[in-house]
Short mmCIF file of C-alpha atoms in Angstrom, two decimals:
data_model
loop_
_atom_site.label_atom_id
_atom_site.label_comp_id
_atom_site.label_asym_id
_atom_site.label_seq_id
_atom_site.Cartn_x
_atom_site.Cartn_y
_atom_site.Cartn_z
CA MET A 1 -106.91 -41.14 -97.46
CA ASN A 2 -108.54 -41.83 -94.12
CA SER A 3 -108.77 -39.17 -91.45
CA ARG A 4 -106.50 -41.03 -89.05
CA GLN A 5 -103.46 -40.31 -91.16
CA ARG A 6 -100.98 -38.14 -89.31
CA LEU A 7 -99.39 -35.11 -90.94
CA ALA A 8 -96.46 -33.22 -89.42
CA ILE A 9 -95.72 -29.64 -90.43
CA ILE A 10 -92.07 -28.83 -89.81
CA GLY A 11 -91.71 -25.05 -89.73
CA PHE A 12 -94.73 -23.14 -88.48
CA GLY A 13 -94.34 -19.79 -90.25
CA ALA A 14 -97.07 -18.08 -92.25
CA PHE A 15 -97.24 -20.88 -94.77
CA GLY A 16 -97.10 -23.67 -92.21
CA ARG A 17 -100.09 -22.10 -90.47
CA LEU A 18 -101.97 -21.87 -93.75
CA ILE A 19 -101.38 -25.56 -94.43
CA ALA A 20 -102.51 -26.48 -90.91
CA ARG A 21 -105.73 -24.52 -91.21
CA HIS A 22 -106.78 -26.24 -94.42
CA LEU A 23 -105.61 -29.78 -93.70
CA ARG A 24 -106.60 -30.26 -90.06
CA PRO A 25 -110.24 -31.09 -90.88
CA HIS A 26 -108.96 -34.03 -92.93
CA LEU A 27 -105.80 -35.25 -91.23
CA SER A 28 -104.39 -35.48 -87.74
CA VAL A 29 -102.02 -32.50 -87.83
CA CYS A 30 -99.07 -31.87 -85.51
CA VAL A 31 -96.46 -29.10 -85.57
CA CYS A 32 -92.71 -29.08 -85.12
CA ASP A 33 -91.13 -25.66 -84.70
CA PRO A 34 -89.01 -24.58 -81.71
CA HIS A 35 -89.75 -20.90 -82.39
CA HIS A 36 -93.40 -20.71 -83.46
CA ARG A 37 -95.83 -22.66 -81.32
CA SER A 38 -99.39 -23.51 -82.21
CA ASN A 39 -102.13 -22.60 -79.75
CA ASP A 40 -104.20 -25.69 -80.35
CA LEU A 41 -102.24 -28.23 -82.36
CA PRO A 42 -99.94 -30.84 -80.76
CA GLN A 43 -96.34 -29.65 -80.68
CA VAL A 44 -93.88 -32.45 -81.40
CA ASP A 45 -90.11 -32.84 -81.77
CA LEU A 46 -88.37 -33.78 -85.01
CA VAL A 47 -88.26 -37.50 -84.17
CA VAL A 48 -92.02 -37.69 -83.62
CA ALA A 49 -92.66 -35.49 -86.67
CA ALA A 50 -90.56 -37.89 -88.77
CA SER A 51 -92.71 -40.81 -87.64
CA CYS A 52 -95.89 -39.35 -89.20
CA ASP A 53 -97.47 -40.60 -92.42
CA ILE A 54 -96.93 -37.29 -94.21
CA VAL A 55 -94.14 -34.83 -93.40
CA VAL A 56 -94.40 -31.32 -94.86
CA LEU A 57 -91.21 -29.28 -94.82
CA ALA A 58 -92.08 -25.57 -94.52
CA VAL A 59 -88.75 -24.36 -93.14
CA PRO A 60 -86.57 -21.62 -94.68
CA LEU A 61 -84.31 -22.89 -97.43
CA SER A 62 -81.25 -22.14 -95.28
CA GLN A 63 -82.39 -24.84 -92.81
CA PHE A 64 -83.64 -27.27 -95.42
CA GLU A 65 -80.70 -29.69 -95.67
CA THR A 66 -80.08 -29.67 -91.92
CA VAL A 67 -83.69 -30.64 -91.22
CA LEU A 68 -83.55 -33.36 -93.90
CA GLN A 69 -80.47 -34.85 -92.26
CA GLN A 70 -82.11 -34.69 -88.83
CA ILE A 71 -85.32 -36.44 -89.86
CA ALA A 72 -83.81 -38.93 -92.33
CA PRO A 73 -82.92 -41.67 -89.77
CA HIS A 74 -86.41 -41.54 -88.25
CA LEU A 75 -88.58 -41.69 -91.38
CA ARG A 76 -90.59 -44.89 -91.79
CA PRO A 77 -91.01 -46.91 -95.00
CA GLY A 78 -93.73 -45.39 -97.17
CA THR A 79 -93.76 -42.01 -95.43
CA ILE A 80 -94.50 -39.13 -97.78
CA VAL A 81 -92.14 -36.14 -97.53
CA MET A 82 -93.23 -32.91 -99.24
CA ASP A 83 -91.72 -29.47 -99.45
CA VAL A 84 -93.38 -26.17 -100.34
CA ALA A 85 -90.37 -24.02 -101.29
CA SER A 86 -90.56 -21.36 -104.02
CA VAL A 87 -87.71 -23.00 -105.91
CA LYS A 88 -87.63 -26.64 -106.83
CA VAL A 89 -84.29 -27.72 -108.36
CA GLU A 90 -82.28 -27.42 -105.15
CA PRO A 91 -84.87 -28.81 -102.66
CA ALA A 92 -85.65 -31.69 -105.06
CA ARG A 93 -81.95 -32.58 -105.34
CA ALA A 94 -81.51 -32.40 -101.56
CA MET A 95 -84.56 -34.57 -100.81
CA GLN A 96 -83.62 -37.21 -103.38
CA GLN A 97 -80.04 -37.29 -102.13
CA ILE A 98 -80.55 -37.20 -98.37
CA LEU A 99 -83.83 -39.05 -97.77
CA PRO A 100 -83.72 -42.88 -97.53
CA GLU A 101 -84.93 -44.92 -100.50
CA HIS A 102 -88.01 -46.18 -98.61
CA VAL A 103 -89.46 -42.66 -98.40
CA GLN A 104 -91.82 -41.18 -101.00
CA ILE A 105 -91.11 -37.65 -102.20
CA ILE A 106 -93.24 -34.85 -103.64
CA ALA A 107 -91.79 -31.42 -104.41
CA THR A 108 -94.41 -28.69 -104.55
CA HIS A 109 -94.67 -24.95 -104.84
CA PRO A 110 -97.96 -23.31 -103.93
CA LEU A 111 -98.30 -20.49 -106.48
CA PHE A 112 -100.03 -18.26 -103.98
CA GLY A 113 -99.21 -16.72 -100.63
CA PRO A 114 -100.96 -16.60 -97.27
CA GLU A 115 -102.18 -13.14 -98.30
CA SER A 116 -103.91 -14.14 -101.52
CA ALA A 117 -105.30 -17.30 -99.86
CA ARG A 118 -106.92 -15.32 -97.03
CA ASP A 119 -110.34 -16.03 -98.46
CA GLY A 120 -109.60 -19.67 -99.17
CA ILE A 121 -107.33 -21.85 -101.26
CA ALA A 122 -109.96 -23.08 -103.73
CA GLY A 123 -109.03 -22.12 -107.28
CA HIS A 124 -105.39 -21.46 -106.45
CA ARG A 125 -102.56 -23.26 -108.20
CA LEU A 126 -99.84 -25.55 -106.95
CA ALA A 127 -96.78 -26.61 -108.95
CA TRP A 128 -96.61 -30.37 -108.54
CA CYS A 129 -93.50 -32.53 -108.95
CA PRO A 130 -93.90 -36.16 -107.79
CA LEU A 131 -90.33 -37.39 -107.42
CA ARG A 132 -90.51 -40.84 -105.85
CA GLY A 133 -93.27 -43.39 -105.16
CA THR A 134 -96.94 -43.48 -106.11
CA ALA A 135 -98.63 -42.08 -102.99
CA HIS A 136 -98.62 -38.65 -104.62
CA ARG A 137 -101.87 -39.71 -106.33
CA ARG A 138 -103.71 -39.87 -103.02
CA VAL A 139 -102.26 -36.58 -101.78
CA ALA A 140 -103.18 -35.00 -105.11
CA ALA A 141 -106.74 -36.27 -104.72
CA LEU A 142 -107.04 -34.60 -101.29
CA LEU A 143 -105.63 -31.30 -102.55
CA ARG A 144 -107.93 -31.33 -105.57
CA PHE A 145 -110.83 -32.07 -103.22
CA LEU A 146 -109.84 -28.86 -101.38
CA GLY A 147 -110.16 -27.01 -104.68
CA LEU A 148 -106.49 -26.60 -105.56
CA GLN A 149 -105.41 -26.80 -109.17
CA LEU A 150 -102.31 -29.00 -109.49
CA ILE A 151 -99.89 -28.13 -112.29
CA ALA A 152 -97.66 -31.12 -113.05
CA THR A 153 -94.13 -30.05 -113.86
CA THR A 154 -90.48 -30.90 -113.21
CA PRO A 155 -88.15 -29.03 -110.84
CA ASP A 156 -86.12 -27.85 -113.80
CA GLU A 157 -89.09 -26.62 -115.82
CA HIS A 158 -90.49 -24.99 -112.68
CA ASP A 159 -87.34 -23.03 -111.94
CA ARG A 160 -86.93 -21.96 -115.57
CA ASP A 161 -90.47 -20.58 -115.68
CA MET A 162 -90.28 -19.03 -112.22
CA ALA A 163 -87.05 -17.22 -113.10
CA VAL A 164 -89.26 -15.08 -115.33
CA VAL A 165 -92.58 -15.30 -113.50
CA GLN A 166 -91.29 -14.56 -110.02
CA GLY A 167 -87.74 -13.36 -110.62
CA LEU A 168 -88.53 -10.62 -113.11
CA THR A 169 -91.78 -9.61 -111.44
CA HIS A 170 -89.86 -9.03 -108.23
CA LEU A 171 -86.97 -7.25 -109.88
CA ILE A 172 -89.35 -4.92 -111.72
CA ALA A 173 -91.57 -4.39 -108.68
CA ARG A 174 -88.70 -3.58 -106.36
CA SER A 175 -87.11 -1.24 -108.88
CA LEU A 176 -90.34 0.68 -109.45
CA ASP A 177 -91.01 0.76 -105.74
CA GLN A 178 -87.64 2.32 -105.03
CA MET A 179 -87.80 4.99 -107.69
CA ALA A 180 -91.33 6.04 -108.49
CA ARG A 181 -93.49 8.29 -106.44
CA PRO A 182 -96.87 6.58 -106.44
CA THR A 183 -99.12 8.15 -109.04
CA THR A 184 -102.79 7.82 -108.41
CA ARG A 185 -104.31 10.62 -110.50
CA LEU A 186 -102.74 10.29 -113.90
CA THR A 187 -102.69 6.61 -114.70
CA THR A 188 -103.38 4.32 -117.61
CA GLU A 189 -105.03 0.93 -117.43
CA SER A 190 -101.76 -0.85 -118.19
CA TYR A 191 -99.90 1.10 -115.49
CA ARG A 192 -102.58 0.20 -112.96
CA ARG A 193 -101.95 -3.50 -113.66
CA LEU A 194 -98.24 -2.91 -113.20
CA ALA A 195 -98.89 -1.06 -109.92
CA GLU A 196 -101.10 -3.91 -108.74
CA ALA A 197 -98.29 -6.36 -109.39
CA VAL A 198 -95.90 -4.14 -107.43
CA ALA A 199 -98.31 -3.92 -104.50
CA MET A 200 -98.73 -7.70 -104.42
CA VAL A 201 -95.08 -8.53 -103.95
CA ARG A 202 -94.19 -5.54 -101.75
CA ALA A 203 -94.71 -7.46 -98.50
CA ASP A 204 -92.75 -10.55 -99.49
CA SER A 205 -90.20 -11.58 -96.88
CA PRO A 206 -86.42 -11.25 -97.36
CA GLU A 207 -86.30 -15.06 -97.15
CA LEU A 208 -88.70 -15.37 -100.09
CA LEU A 209 -86.79 -12.73 -102.03
CA HIS A 210 -83.54 -14.60 -101.51
CA MET A 211 -85.17 -17.75 -102.84
CA ILE A 212 -86.67 -16.07 -105.86
CA LEU A 213 -83.65 -13.96 -106.80
CA GLU A 214 -80.77 -16.21 -105.74
CA ALA A 215 -81.68 -19.82 -105.02
CA ASN A 216 -83.24 -20.30 -108.44
CA PRO A 217 -80.36 -21.23 -110.78
CA TYR A 218 -82.11 -19.60 -113.74
CA ALA A 219 -82.89 -16.32 -111.96
CA ARG A 220 -79.60 -14.54 -112.57
CA PRO A 221 -79.44 -15.31 -116.32
CA ALA A 222 -83.09 -14.23 -116.73
CA ARG A 223 -82.33 -11.00 -114.87
CA GLN A 224 -79.24 -10.33 -116.95
CA LYS A 225 -81.17 -10.92 -120.15
CA PHE A 226 -83.98 -8.61 -119.06
CA LEU A 227 -81.57 -5.85 -118.03
CA ALA A 228 -79.62 -6.14 -121.28
CA THR A 229 -82.83 -6.06 -123.32
CA ALA A 230 -84.28 -3.13 -121.39
CA THR A 231 -81.01 -1.21 -121.58
CA GLN A 232 -80.87 -1.72 -125.32
CA ILE A 233 -84.48 -0.65 -125.85
CA GLY A 234 -84.14 2.23 -123.40
CA THR A 235 -80.96 3.54 -124.97
CA VAL A 236 -81.75 3.11 -128.64
CA ALA A 237 -85.26 4.58 -128.29
CA MET B 1 -122.91 24.09 -125.73
CA ASN B 2 -125.59 24.07 -128.43
CA SER B 3 -125.74 21.39 -131.07
CA ARG B 4 -125.05 23.80 -133.93
CA GLN B 5 -121.47 24.27 -132.83
CA ARG B 6 -119.08 23.00 -135.45
CA LEU B 7 -116.16 20.78 -134.52
CA ALA B 8 -113.34 19.91 -136.94
CA ILE B 9 -111.18 16.87 -136.40
CA ILE B 10 -107.82 17.33 -138.09
CA GLY B 11 -106.23 13.90 -138.47
CA PHE B 12 -108.62 11.00 -138.87
CA GLY B 13 -106.60 8.10 -137.47
CA ALA B 14 -107.88 5.66 -134.86
CA PHE B 15 -108.23 8.36 -132.25
CA GLY B 16 -109.81 10.89 -134.58
CA ARG B 17 -112.45 8.31 -135.46
CA LEU B 18 -113.09 7.61 -131.79
CA ILE B 19 -113.63 11.31 -131.12
CA ALA B 20 -115.99 11.61 -134.09
CA ARG B 21 -118.09 8.68 -132.97
CA HIS B 22 -118.69 10.10 -129.50
CA LEU B 23 -119.06 13.79 -130.34
CA ARG B 24 -121.20 13.69 -133.50
CA PRO B 25 -124.48 13.28 -131.61
CA HIS B 26 -123.74 16.58 -129.88
CA LEU B 27 -121.83 18.71 -132.37
CA SER B 28 -121.68 19.23 -136.09
CA VAL B 29 -118.52 17.26 -136.86
CA CYS B 30 -116.36 17.54 -139.97
CA VAL B 31 -113.07 15.85 -140.83
CA CYS B 32 -109.84 17.10 -142.36
CA ASP B 33 -107.38 14.42 -143.40
CA PRO B 34 -105.97 13.98 -146.93
CA HIS B 35 -105.18 10.31 -146.27
CA HIS B 36 -108.05 8.95 -144.18
CA ARG B 37 -111.52 9.82 -145.41
CA SER B 38 -114.73 9.43 -143.48
CA ASN B 39 -117.60 7.51 -145.08
CA ASP B 40 -120.32 9.71 -143.70
CA LEU B 41 -118.86 12.89 -142.22
CA PRO B 42 -118.16 16.03 -144.29
CA GLN B 43 -114.58 16.15 -145.51
CA VAL B 44 -113.12 19.68 -145.40
CA ASP B 45 -109.79 21.35 -146.13
CA LEU B 46 -107.60 23.00 -143.49
CA VAL B 47 -109.02 26.48 -144.11
CA VAL B 48 -112.61 25.34 -143.53
CA ALA B 49 -111.52 23.24 -140.55
CA ALA B 50 -109.86 26.30 -139.03
CA SER B 51 -113.11 28.25 -139.31
CA CYS B 52 -114.99 25.86 -136.98
CA ASP B 53 -115.91 26.66 -133.37
CA ILE B 54 -113.75 23.84 -132.00
CA VAL B 55 -110.68 22.43 -133.73
CA VAL B 56 -109.27 19.14 -132.46
CA LEU B 57 -105.74 18.30 -133.54
CA ALA B 58 -105.32 14.53 -133.77
CA VAL B 59 -102.34 14.45 -136.12
CA PRO B 60 -99.00 12.72 -135.45
CA LEU B 61 -96.61 14.84 -133.40
CA SER B 62 -94.26 15.08 -136.38
CA GLN B 63 -96.92 17.08 -138.26
CA PHE B 64 -98.11 19.07 -135.28
CA GLU B 65 -96.24 22.35 -135.78
CA THR B 66 -96.78 22.35 -139.54
CA VAL B 67 -100.54 22.00 -139.10
CA LEU B 68 -100.57 24.73 -136.43
CA GLN B 69 -98.81 27.10 -138.82
CA GLN B 70 -101.21 26.21 -141.62
CA ILE B 71 -104.39 26.80 -139.60
CA ALA B 72 -103.15 29.80 -137.55
CA PRO B 73 -104.06 32.53 -140.09
CA HIS B 74 -107.57 31.12 -140.53
CA LEU B 75 -108.62 30.69 -136.90
CA ARG B 76 -111.40 33.05 -135.76
CA PRO B 77 -111.52 34.92 -132.43
CA GLY B 78 -112.80 32.69 -129.65
CA THR B 79 -112.19 29.43 -131.49
CA ILE B 80 -111.16 26.58 -129.20
CA VAL B 81 -108.12 24.58 -130.30
CA MET B 82 -107.49 21.28 -128.52
CA ASP B 83 -104.90 18.58 -128.95
CA VAL B 84 -104.98 14.94 -127.79
CA ALA B 85 -101.28 14.01 -127.89
CA SER B 86 -99.75 11.61 -125.37
CA VAL B 87 -97.22 14.23 -124.31
CA LYS B 88 -98.13 17.72 -123.26
CA VAL B 89 -95.08 19.95 -122.71
CA GLU B 90 -94.11 20.17 -126.38
CA PRO B 91 -97.63 20.47 -127.92
CA ALA B 92 -98.60 23.04 -125.24
CA ARG B 93 -95.53 25.15 -126.02
CA ALA B 94 -96.17 24.94 -129.77
CA MET B 95 -99.86 25.88 -129.47
CA GLN B 96 -99.15 28.81 -127.16
CA GLN B 97 -96.36 30.05 -129.37
CA ILE B 98 -97.89 29.59 -132.83
CA LEU B 99 -101.62 30.19 -132.35
CA PRO B 100 -102.90 33.80 -132.39
CA GLU B 101 -103.82 35.44 -129.08
CA HIS B 102 -107.53 35.48 -129.93
CA VAL B 103 -107.70 31.66 -129.90
CA GLN B 104 -108.54 29.61 -126.80
CA ILE B 105 -106.35 26.61 -126.07
CA ILE B 106 -106.86 23.32 -124.22
CA ALA B 107 -104.19 20.64 -124.09
CA THR B 108 -105.55 17.18 -123.33
CA HIS B 109 -104.40 13.59 -123.19
CA PRO B 110 -107.05 10.88 -123.18
CA LEU B 111 -105.63 8.26 -120.80
CA PHE B 112 -107.15 5.43 -122.81
CA GLY B 113 -106.87 4.10 -126.30
CA PRO B 114 -109.37 3.21 -129.01
CA GLU B 115 -108.96 -0.41 -127.86
CA SER B 116 -109.91 0.12 -124.21
CA ALA B 117 -112.71 2.49 -125.25
CA ARG B 118 -114.29 -0.07 -127.56
CA ASP B 119 -117.18 -0.51 -125.16
CA GLY B 120 -117.58 3.21 -124.51
CA ILE B 121 -115.70 6.13 -123.06
CA ALA B 122 -117.74 6.51 -119.87
CA GLY B 123 -115.56 6.14 -116.81
CA HIS B 124 -112.31 6.72 -118.71
CA ARG B 125 -109.87 9.48 -117.77
CA LEU B 126 -108.62 12.50 -119.62
CA ALA B 127 -105.66 14.66 -118.55
CA TRP B 128 -106.92 18.23 -118.81
CA CYS B 129 -104.75 21.34 -119.18
CA PRO B 130 -106.70 24.54 -119.98
CA LEU B 131 -104.03 26.89 -121.31
CA ARG B 132 -105.83 29.99 -122.56
CA GLY B 133 -109.36 31.39 -122.26
CA THR B 134 -112.39 30.26 -120.29
CA ALA B 135 -114.34 28.22 -122.85
CA HIS B 136 -112.68 25.09 -121.50
CA ARG B 137 -115.43 25.04 -118.86
CA ARG B 138 -118.10 24.39 -121.46
CA VAL B 139 -116.05 21.75 -123.25
CA ALA B 140 -115.35 20.12 -119.89
CA ALA B 141 -119.08 20.05 -119.16
CA LEU B 142 -119.78 18.22 -122.43
CA LEU B 143 -117.02 15.67 -121.82
CA ARG B 144 -118.21 15.07 -118.27
CA PHE B 145 -121.73 14.66 -119.63
CA LEU B 146 -120.29 11.88 -121.84
CA GLY B 147 -118.98 10.20 -118.69
CA LEU B 148 -115.30 11.12 -118.94
CA GLN B 149 -113.34 11.87 -115.80
CA LEU B 150 -111.25 15.02 -116.29
CA ILE B 151 -107.98 15.18 -114.37
CA ALA B 152 -106.79 18.78 -114.13
CA THR B 153 -103.02 19.04 -114.45
CA THR B 154 -100.25 21.06 -116.09
CA PRO B 155 -98.23 19.99 -119.14
CA ASP B 156 -95.13 19.74 -116.95
CA GLU B 157 -96.78 17.66 -114.23
CA HIS B 158 -98.40 15.48 -116.90
CA ASP B 159 -95.13 14.69 -118.63
CA ARG B 160 -93.33 14.02 -115.34
CA ASP B 161 -96.00 11.51 -114.28
CA MET B 162 -96.31 9.95 -117.71
CA ALA B 163 -92.55 9.40 -117.93
CA VAL B 164 -93.15 6.75 -115.27
CA VAL B 165 -96.72 5.73 -116.03
CA GLN B 166 -96.34 5.28 -119.78
CA GLY B 167 -92.59 5.41 -120.30
CA LEU B 168 -91.63 2.69 -117.85
CA THR B 169 -94.69 0.55 -118.54
CA HIS B 170 -93.72 0.49 -122.20
CA LEU B 171 -90.04 -0.11 -121.55
CA ILE B 172 -90.84 -3.01 -119.24
CA ALA B 173 -93.53 -4.42 -121.50
CA ARG B 174 -91.37 -4.33 -124.61
CA SER B 175 -88.41 -5.86 -122.79
CA LEU B 176 -90.49 -8.72 -121.39
CA ASP B 177 -92.13 -9.23 -124.75
CA GLN B 178 -88.79 -9.58 -126.49
CA MET B 179 -87.27 -12.01 -124.04
CA ALA B 180 -89.83 -14.15 -122.28
CA ARG B 181 -91.61 -17.12 -123.73
CA PRO B 182 -95.21 -16.68 -122.66
CA THR B 183 -95.92 -18.78 -119.61
CA THR B 184 -99.49 -19.72 -119.10
CA ARG B 185 -99.32 -22.77 -116.83
CA LEU B 186 -97.03 -21.76 -114.00
CA THR B 187 -97.99 -18.24 -113.08
CA THR B 188 -98.55 -16.18 -109.99
CA GLU B 189 -101.23 -13.57 -109.49
CA SER B 190 -98.68 -10.73 -109.63
CA TYR B 191 -97.15 -12.07 -112.86
CA ARG B 192 -100.60 -12.28 -114.44
CA ARG B 193 -101.08 -8.55 -113.78
CA LEU B 194 -97.70 -7.87 -115.34
CA ALA B 195 -98.60 -10.00 -118.36
CA GLU B 196 -101.89 -8.13 -118.72
CA ALA B 197 -100.01 -4.83 -118.76
CA VAL B 198 -97.69 -6.21 -121.46
CA ALA B 199 -100.62 -7.38 -123.56
CA MET B 200 -102.31 -3.98 -123.32
CA VAL B 201 -99.44 -1.98 -124.80
CA ARG B 202 -98.28 -4.61 -127.29
CA ALA B 203 -100.31 -3.15 -130.16
CA ASP B 204 -99.32 0.49 -129.62
CA SER B 205 -98.15 2.18 -132.80
CA PRO B 206 -94.53 3.22 -133.48
CA GLU B 207 -95.80 6.83 -133.48
CA LEU B 208 -97.19 6.44 -129.95
CA LEU B 209 -94.00 4.70 -128.82
CA HIS B 210 -91.91 7.55 -130.15
CA MET B 211 -94.04 10.04 -128.24
CA ILE B 212 -93.93 8.08 -125.01
CA LEU B 213 -90.25 7.18 -125.12
CA GLU B 214 -88.74 10.22 -126.83
CA ALA B 215 -90.99 13.27 -127.07
CA ASN B 216 -91.56 13.35 -123.32
CA PRO B 217 -88.61 15.34 -121.88
CA TYR B 218 -88.77 13.36 -118.64
CA ALA B 219 -88.85 9.93 -120.29
CA ARG B 220 -85.13 9.41 -120.75
CA PRO B 221 -84.15 10.38 -117.16
CA ALA B 222 -86.94 8.13 -115.78
CA ARG B 223 -85.71 5.27 -117.95
CA GLN B 224 -82.10 5.79 -116.88
CA LYS B 225 -83.11 5.85 -113.24
CA PHE B 226 -85.15 2.66 -113.60
CA LEU B 227 -82.36 0.84 -115.43
CA ALA B 228 -79.77 1.95 -112.87
CA THR B 229 -82.02 0.89 -109.98
CA ALA B 230 -82.90 -2.46 -111.57
CA THR B 231 -79.26 -3.14 -112.44
CA GLN B 232 -78.21 -2.42 -108.89
CA ILE B 233 -80.92 -4.62 -107.38
CA GLY B 234 -80.36 -7.35 -109.97
CA THR B 235 -76.62 -7.40 -109.45
CA VAL B 236 -76.41 -7.08 -105.69
CA ALA B 237 -79.12 -9.66 -105.06
#
């Protein structure tokens, strides 16, 4: 991948900024976001963004389909469109349905947040679902060069696993957070791990919570199963 | 505390053995347990055990009162009786009620297990409730010399905190264990902490579980509050 390739980040929130920081040494990065402007990266409109070689969608899920429809007519043959949403079934379906056949598609989910990547992205994991085309191999090579660990999966497998991994972690963390006074003197090793998990997800945005708890089709069944299991154990005990 | 002081461990399960290993360089240790014999420590009956300077009760909670009643007539003035149960309200009440006035009493709960203390007890925590007498200061000095961190508390405060710290950790861990296929590829940092907590309590004995989930008077209300909170969050979301 030569350094002249142009990458557009659509949606310049916390994650968009993280992407920009790590990719700008290697690609010509521009930003498209009417609300969050970059201080030093070119700001472009959706039509120009769509004309880039790689288009990364980092917008909230609620705007996802609208943005896809807006960029679709302007995407060039061979362009790579990627998303970074925390769920994969729904964005993957939308991209495959709305984007023209001549566009390549990769669905991804970085399994880390701007917070945990403060000291760098090397060693972090990224769920990786190549959906259309072969250019994903070159993008994968760049991301691996940056130290990321790519975990090949499918949107369906991703959402099934994340219903437990993210869905239940958040449900448990939020429940403990609401009820328990923080104990710092009398603790066990296992409780400290639990408290660490709670602290890690405490700052997650409402948008992320909605995705994790609602937009994942497997989240509600996983939650119901956990609650039923816990209620049974908690009542019988 | 001079090295001639005699310490009896009543109940030679995993925890009794851990105590013996760490205290025998400093005290003359003997063991009283009809079912678990020591290979190299003197085995004594309850009457001899009760005549020692320090008596540590490491029996299951179900045998606790019976053993107290059996040793009570044989305890000498000034003897220190300690327990190491994972709950404190009930053992503290039983010791104060059943043991003669001339006996000193310390209720303790080592906030670690034989597993996590495999590489030593230094740095680990012990909940510390001196209930009667002043000799607890000398015992505390020995335990601090061994590297333990003593957390002064009351039986009531201990059980309130532990209803969350141990009770909910176990409820959550057992529920996750029963329902979730272990995910090792797609994980987040927070989920890994949660999974570590689950792994740590997975091997806990039914006896310990009973104590944590049932014998703690605050466990059931804490559990009910957690389940109600989680159900509300999980359903509204």
